[in-house]
PDB file of C-alpha atoms in Angstrom:
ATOM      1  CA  UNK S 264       0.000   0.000   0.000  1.00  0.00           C
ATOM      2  CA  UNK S 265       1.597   3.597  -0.811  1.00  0.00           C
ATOM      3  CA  UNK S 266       0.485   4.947   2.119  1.00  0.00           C
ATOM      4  CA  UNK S 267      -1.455   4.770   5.495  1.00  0.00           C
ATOM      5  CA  UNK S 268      -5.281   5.539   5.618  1.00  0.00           C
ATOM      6  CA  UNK S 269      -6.092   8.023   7.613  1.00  0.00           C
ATOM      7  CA  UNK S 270      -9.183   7.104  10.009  1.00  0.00           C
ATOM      8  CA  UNK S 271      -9.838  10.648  11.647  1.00  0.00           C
ATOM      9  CA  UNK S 272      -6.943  13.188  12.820  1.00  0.00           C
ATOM     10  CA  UNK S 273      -3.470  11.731  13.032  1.00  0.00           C
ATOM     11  CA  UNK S 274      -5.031   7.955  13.718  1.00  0.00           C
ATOM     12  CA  UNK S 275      -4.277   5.555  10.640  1.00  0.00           C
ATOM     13  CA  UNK S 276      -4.536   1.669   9.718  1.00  0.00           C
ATOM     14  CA  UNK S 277      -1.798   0.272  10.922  1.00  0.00           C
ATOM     15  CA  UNK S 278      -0.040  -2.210   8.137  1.00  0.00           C
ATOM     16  CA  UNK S 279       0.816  -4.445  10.614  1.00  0.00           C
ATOM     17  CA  UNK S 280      -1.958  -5.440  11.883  1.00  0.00           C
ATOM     18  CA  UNK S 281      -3.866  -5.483   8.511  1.00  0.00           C
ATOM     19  CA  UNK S 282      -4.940  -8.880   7.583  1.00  0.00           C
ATOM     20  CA  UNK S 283      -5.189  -9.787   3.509  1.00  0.00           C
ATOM     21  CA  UNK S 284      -6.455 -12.897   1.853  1.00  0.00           C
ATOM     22  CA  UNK S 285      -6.979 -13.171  -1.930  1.00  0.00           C
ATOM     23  CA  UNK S 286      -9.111 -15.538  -3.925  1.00  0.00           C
ATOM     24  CA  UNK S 287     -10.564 -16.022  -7.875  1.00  0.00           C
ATOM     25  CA  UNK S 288     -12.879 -12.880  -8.001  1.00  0.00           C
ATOM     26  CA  UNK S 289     -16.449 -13.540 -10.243  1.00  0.00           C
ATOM     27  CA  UNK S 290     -16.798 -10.730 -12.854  1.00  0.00           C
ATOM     28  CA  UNK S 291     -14.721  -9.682 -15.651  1.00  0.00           C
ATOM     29  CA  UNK S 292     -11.508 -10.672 -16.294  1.00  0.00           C
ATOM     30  CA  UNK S 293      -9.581 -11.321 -19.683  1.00  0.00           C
ATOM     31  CA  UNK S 294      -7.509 -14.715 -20.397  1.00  0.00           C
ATOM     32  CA  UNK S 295      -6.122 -14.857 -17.013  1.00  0.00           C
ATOM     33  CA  UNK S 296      -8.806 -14.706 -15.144  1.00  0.00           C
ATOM     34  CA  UNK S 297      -9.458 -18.652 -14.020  1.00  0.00           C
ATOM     35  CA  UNK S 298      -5.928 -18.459 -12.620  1.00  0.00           C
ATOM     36  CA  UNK S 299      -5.739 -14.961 -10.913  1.00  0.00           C
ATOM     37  CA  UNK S 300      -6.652 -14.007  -7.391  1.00  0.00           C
ATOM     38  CA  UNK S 301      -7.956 -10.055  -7.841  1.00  0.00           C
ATOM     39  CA  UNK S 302     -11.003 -10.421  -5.175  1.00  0.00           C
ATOM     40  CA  UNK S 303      -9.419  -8.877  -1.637  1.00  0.00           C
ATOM     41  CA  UNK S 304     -10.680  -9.905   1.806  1.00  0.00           C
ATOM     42  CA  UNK S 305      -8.784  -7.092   4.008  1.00  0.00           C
ATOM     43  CA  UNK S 306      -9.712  -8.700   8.178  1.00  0.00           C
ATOM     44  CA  UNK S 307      -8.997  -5.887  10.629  1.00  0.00           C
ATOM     45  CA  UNK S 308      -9.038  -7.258  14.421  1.00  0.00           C
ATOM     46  CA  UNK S 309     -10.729  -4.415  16.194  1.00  0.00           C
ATOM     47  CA  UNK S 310     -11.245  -6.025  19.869  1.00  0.00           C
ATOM     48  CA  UNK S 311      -7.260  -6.698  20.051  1.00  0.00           C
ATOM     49  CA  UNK S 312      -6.183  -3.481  18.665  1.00  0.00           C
ATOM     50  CA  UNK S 313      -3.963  -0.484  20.198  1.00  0.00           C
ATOM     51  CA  UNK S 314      -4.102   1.457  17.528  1.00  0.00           C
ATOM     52  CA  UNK S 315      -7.109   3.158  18.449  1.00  0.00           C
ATOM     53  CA  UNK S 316      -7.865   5.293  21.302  1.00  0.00           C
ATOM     54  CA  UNK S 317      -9.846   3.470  23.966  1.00  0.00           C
ATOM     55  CA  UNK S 318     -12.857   5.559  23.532  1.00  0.00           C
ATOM     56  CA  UNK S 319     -13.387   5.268  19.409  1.00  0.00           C
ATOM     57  CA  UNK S 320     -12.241   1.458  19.972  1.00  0.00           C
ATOM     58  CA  UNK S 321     -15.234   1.174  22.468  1.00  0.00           C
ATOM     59  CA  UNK S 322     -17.528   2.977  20.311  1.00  0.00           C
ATOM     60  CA  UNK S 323     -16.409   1.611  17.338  1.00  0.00           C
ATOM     61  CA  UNK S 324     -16.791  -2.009  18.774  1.00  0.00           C
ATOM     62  CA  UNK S 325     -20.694  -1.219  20.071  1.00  0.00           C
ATOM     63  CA  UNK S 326     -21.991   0.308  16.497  1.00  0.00           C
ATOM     64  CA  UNK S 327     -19.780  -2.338  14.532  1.00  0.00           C
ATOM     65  CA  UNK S 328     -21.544  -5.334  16.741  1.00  0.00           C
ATOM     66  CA  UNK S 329     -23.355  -6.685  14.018  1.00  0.00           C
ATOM     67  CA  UNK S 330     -20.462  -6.825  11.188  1.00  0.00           C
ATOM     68  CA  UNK S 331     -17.794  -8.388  13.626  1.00  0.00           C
ATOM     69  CA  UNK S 332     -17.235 -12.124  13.882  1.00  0.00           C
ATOM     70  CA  UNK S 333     -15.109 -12.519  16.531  1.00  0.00           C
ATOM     71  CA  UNK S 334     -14.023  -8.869  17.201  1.00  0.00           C
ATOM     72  CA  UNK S 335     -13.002  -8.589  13.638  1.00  0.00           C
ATOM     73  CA  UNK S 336     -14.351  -6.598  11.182  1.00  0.00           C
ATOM     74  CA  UNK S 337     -14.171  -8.009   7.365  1.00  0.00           C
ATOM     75  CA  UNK S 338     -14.295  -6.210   3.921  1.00  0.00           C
ATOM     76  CA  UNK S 339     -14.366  -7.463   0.434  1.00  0.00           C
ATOM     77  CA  UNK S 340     -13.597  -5.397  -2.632  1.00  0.00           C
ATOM     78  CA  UNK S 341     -13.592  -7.471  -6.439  1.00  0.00           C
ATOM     79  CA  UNK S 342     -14.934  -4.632  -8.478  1.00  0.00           C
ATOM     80  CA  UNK S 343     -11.802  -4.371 -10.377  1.00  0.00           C
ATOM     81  CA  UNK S 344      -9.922  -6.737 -12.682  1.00  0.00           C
ATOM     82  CA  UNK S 345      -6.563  -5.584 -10.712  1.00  0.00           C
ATOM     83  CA  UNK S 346      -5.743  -7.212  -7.070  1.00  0.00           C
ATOM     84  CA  UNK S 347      -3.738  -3.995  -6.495  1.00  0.00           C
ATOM     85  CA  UNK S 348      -6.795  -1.905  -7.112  1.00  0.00           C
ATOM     86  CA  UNK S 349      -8.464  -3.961  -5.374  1.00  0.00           C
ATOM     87  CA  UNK S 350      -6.382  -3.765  -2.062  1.00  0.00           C
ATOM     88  CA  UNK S 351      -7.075  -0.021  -2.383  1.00  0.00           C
ATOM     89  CA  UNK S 352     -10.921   0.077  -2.309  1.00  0.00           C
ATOM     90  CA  UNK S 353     -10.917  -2.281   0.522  1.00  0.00           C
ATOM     91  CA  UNK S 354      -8.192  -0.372   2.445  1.00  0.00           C
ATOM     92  CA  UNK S 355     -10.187   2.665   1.508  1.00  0.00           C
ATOM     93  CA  UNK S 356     -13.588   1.183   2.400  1.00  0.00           C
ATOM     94  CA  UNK S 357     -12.504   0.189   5.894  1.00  0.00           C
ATOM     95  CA  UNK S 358     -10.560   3.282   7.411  1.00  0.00           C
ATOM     96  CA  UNK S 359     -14.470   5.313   6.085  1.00  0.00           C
ATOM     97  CA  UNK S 360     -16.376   2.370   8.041  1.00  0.00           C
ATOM     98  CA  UNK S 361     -14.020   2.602  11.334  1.00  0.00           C
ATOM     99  CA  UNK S 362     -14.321   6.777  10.962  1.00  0.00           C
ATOM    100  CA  UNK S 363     -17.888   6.616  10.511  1.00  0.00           C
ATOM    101  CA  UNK S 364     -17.947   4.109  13.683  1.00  0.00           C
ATOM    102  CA  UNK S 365     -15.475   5.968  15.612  1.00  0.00           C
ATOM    103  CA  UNK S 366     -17.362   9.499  14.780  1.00  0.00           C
ATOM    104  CA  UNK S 367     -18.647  10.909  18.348  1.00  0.00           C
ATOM    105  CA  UNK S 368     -22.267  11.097  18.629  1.00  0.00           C
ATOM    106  CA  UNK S 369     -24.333  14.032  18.165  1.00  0.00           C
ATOM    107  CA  UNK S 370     -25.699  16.716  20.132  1.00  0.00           C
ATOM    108  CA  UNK S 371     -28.525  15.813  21.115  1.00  0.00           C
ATOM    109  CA  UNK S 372     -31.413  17.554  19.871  1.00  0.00           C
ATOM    110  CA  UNK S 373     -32.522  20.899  21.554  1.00  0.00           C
ATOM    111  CA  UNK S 374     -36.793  20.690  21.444  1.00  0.00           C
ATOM    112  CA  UNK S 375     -38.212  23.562  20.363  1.00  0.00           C
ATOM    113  CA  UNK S 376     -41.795  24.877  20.402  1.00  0.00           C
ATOM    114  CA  UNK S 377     -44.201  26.221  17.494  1.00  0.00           C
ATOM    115  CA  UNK S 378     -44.796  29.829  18.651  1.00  0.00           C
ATOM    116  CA  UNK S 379     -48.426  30.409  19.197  1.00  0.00           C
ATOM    117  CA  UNK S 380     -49.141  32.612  16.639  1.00  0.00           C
ATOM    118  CA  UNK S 381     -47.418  30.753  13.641  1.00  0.00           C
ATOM    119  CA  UNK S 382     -49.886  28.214  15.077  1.00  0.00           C
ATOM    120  CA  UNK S 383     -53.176  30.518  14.869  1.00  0.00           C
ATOM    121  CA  UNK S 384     -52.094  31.615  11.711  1.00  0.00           C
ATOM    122  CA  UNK S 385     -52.022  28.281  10.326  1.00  0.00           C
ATOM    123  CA  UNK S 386     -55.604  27.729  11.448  1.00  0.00           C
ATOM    124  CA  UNK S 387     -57.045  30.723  10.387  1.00  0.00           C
ATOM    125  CA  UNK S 388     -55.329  29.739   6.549  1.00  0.00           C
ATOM    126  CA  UNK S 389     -56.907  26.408   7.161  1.00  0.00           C
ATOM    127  CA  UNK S 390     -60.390  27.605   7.731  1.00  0.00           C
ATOM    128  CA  UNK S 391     -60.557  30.217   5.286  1.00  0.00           C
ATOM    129  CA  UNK S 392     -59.239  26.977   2.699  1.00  0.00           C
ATOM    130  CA  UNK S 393     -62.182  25.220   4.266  1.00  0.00           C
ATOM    131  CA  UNK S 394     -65.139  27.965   3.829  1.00  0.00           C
ATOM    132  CA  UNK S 395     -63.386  28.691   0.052  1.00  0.00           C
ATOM    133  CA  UNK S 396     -63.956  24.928  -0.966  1.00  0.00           C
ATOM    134  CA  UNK S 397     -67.424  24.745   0.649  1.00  0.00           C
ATOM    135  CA  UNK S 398     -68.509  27.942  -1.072  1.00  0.00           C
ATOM    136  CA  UNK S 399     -67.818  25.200  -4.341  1.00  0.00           C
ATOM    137  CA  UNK S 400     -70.529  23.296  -3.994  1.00  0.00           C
ATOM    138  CA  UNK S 401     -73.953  23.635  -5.596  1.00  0.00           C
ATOM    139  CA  UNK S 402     -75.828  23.278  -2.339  1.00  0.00           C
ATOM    140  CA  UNK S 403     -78.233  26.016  -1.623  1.00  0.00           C
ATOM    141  CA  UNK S 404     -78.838  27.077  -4.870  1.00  0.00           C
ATOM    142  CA  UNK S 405     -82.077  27.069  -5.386  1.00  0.00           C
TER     143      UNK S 405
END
């Protein structure tokens, strides 16, 4: 890889502790493609890591719960005929899912009240509406 992904801030992937496995990819290929391995499975063990700050590794372990098997996280990439281009998107695709994981949460939410009269106003609109559309109909026409 030519160079570490970034999670968020100075925090990267660490190479070491990167885990690759390669197999025959479905898709297109040319001549060469029954005997070349271009589909990347990049395994990242989150539970055992120290790369990460406690805190994101925490948070990033709760919202990740349902994609781990075992603490680690797994992504695939074999949209491209190239293994090497291949190792990029999943390198790529992993440091965005740990960032968004790792993100803190946000503020919560402030509530906020309807002023009274943008309220009455909205009535009053309503009603005249109303008596327009009932002036419509042919009843009392006589």
């Amino acid at each position: 890889m030519p160079a570490p992904y970034v999670i968020r801030g100075s925090v990267s992937l660490p190479e070491a502790e990167l885990m690759w496995r390669f197999s025959r990819s479905s898709g297109p290929g040319g001549q060469h493609v029954n005997t070349s391995d271009s589909r990347v499975e990049l395994r990242f063990d989150l539970a055992r890591t120290e790369a990460l700050p406690p805190v994101w590794k925490e948070r990033a372990l709760e919202r990740l719960a349902g994609k781990l098997v075992d603490g680690v996280v797994t992504v695939r990439a074999s949209e491209h005929r190239s293994q090497w281009r291949n190792r990029e998107t999943a390198a790529v695709r992993l440091a965005s899912l740990l960032a968004e994981a790792t993100a803190p949460p946000p503020r919560p939410r402030r509530p906020t009240r309807i002023p009274r009269g943008l309220n009455e106003r909205r009535l009053r609109e309503k009603k005249q509406r109303s008596d327009v559309k009932r002036g419509r109909t042919g009843r009392g026409w006589t």
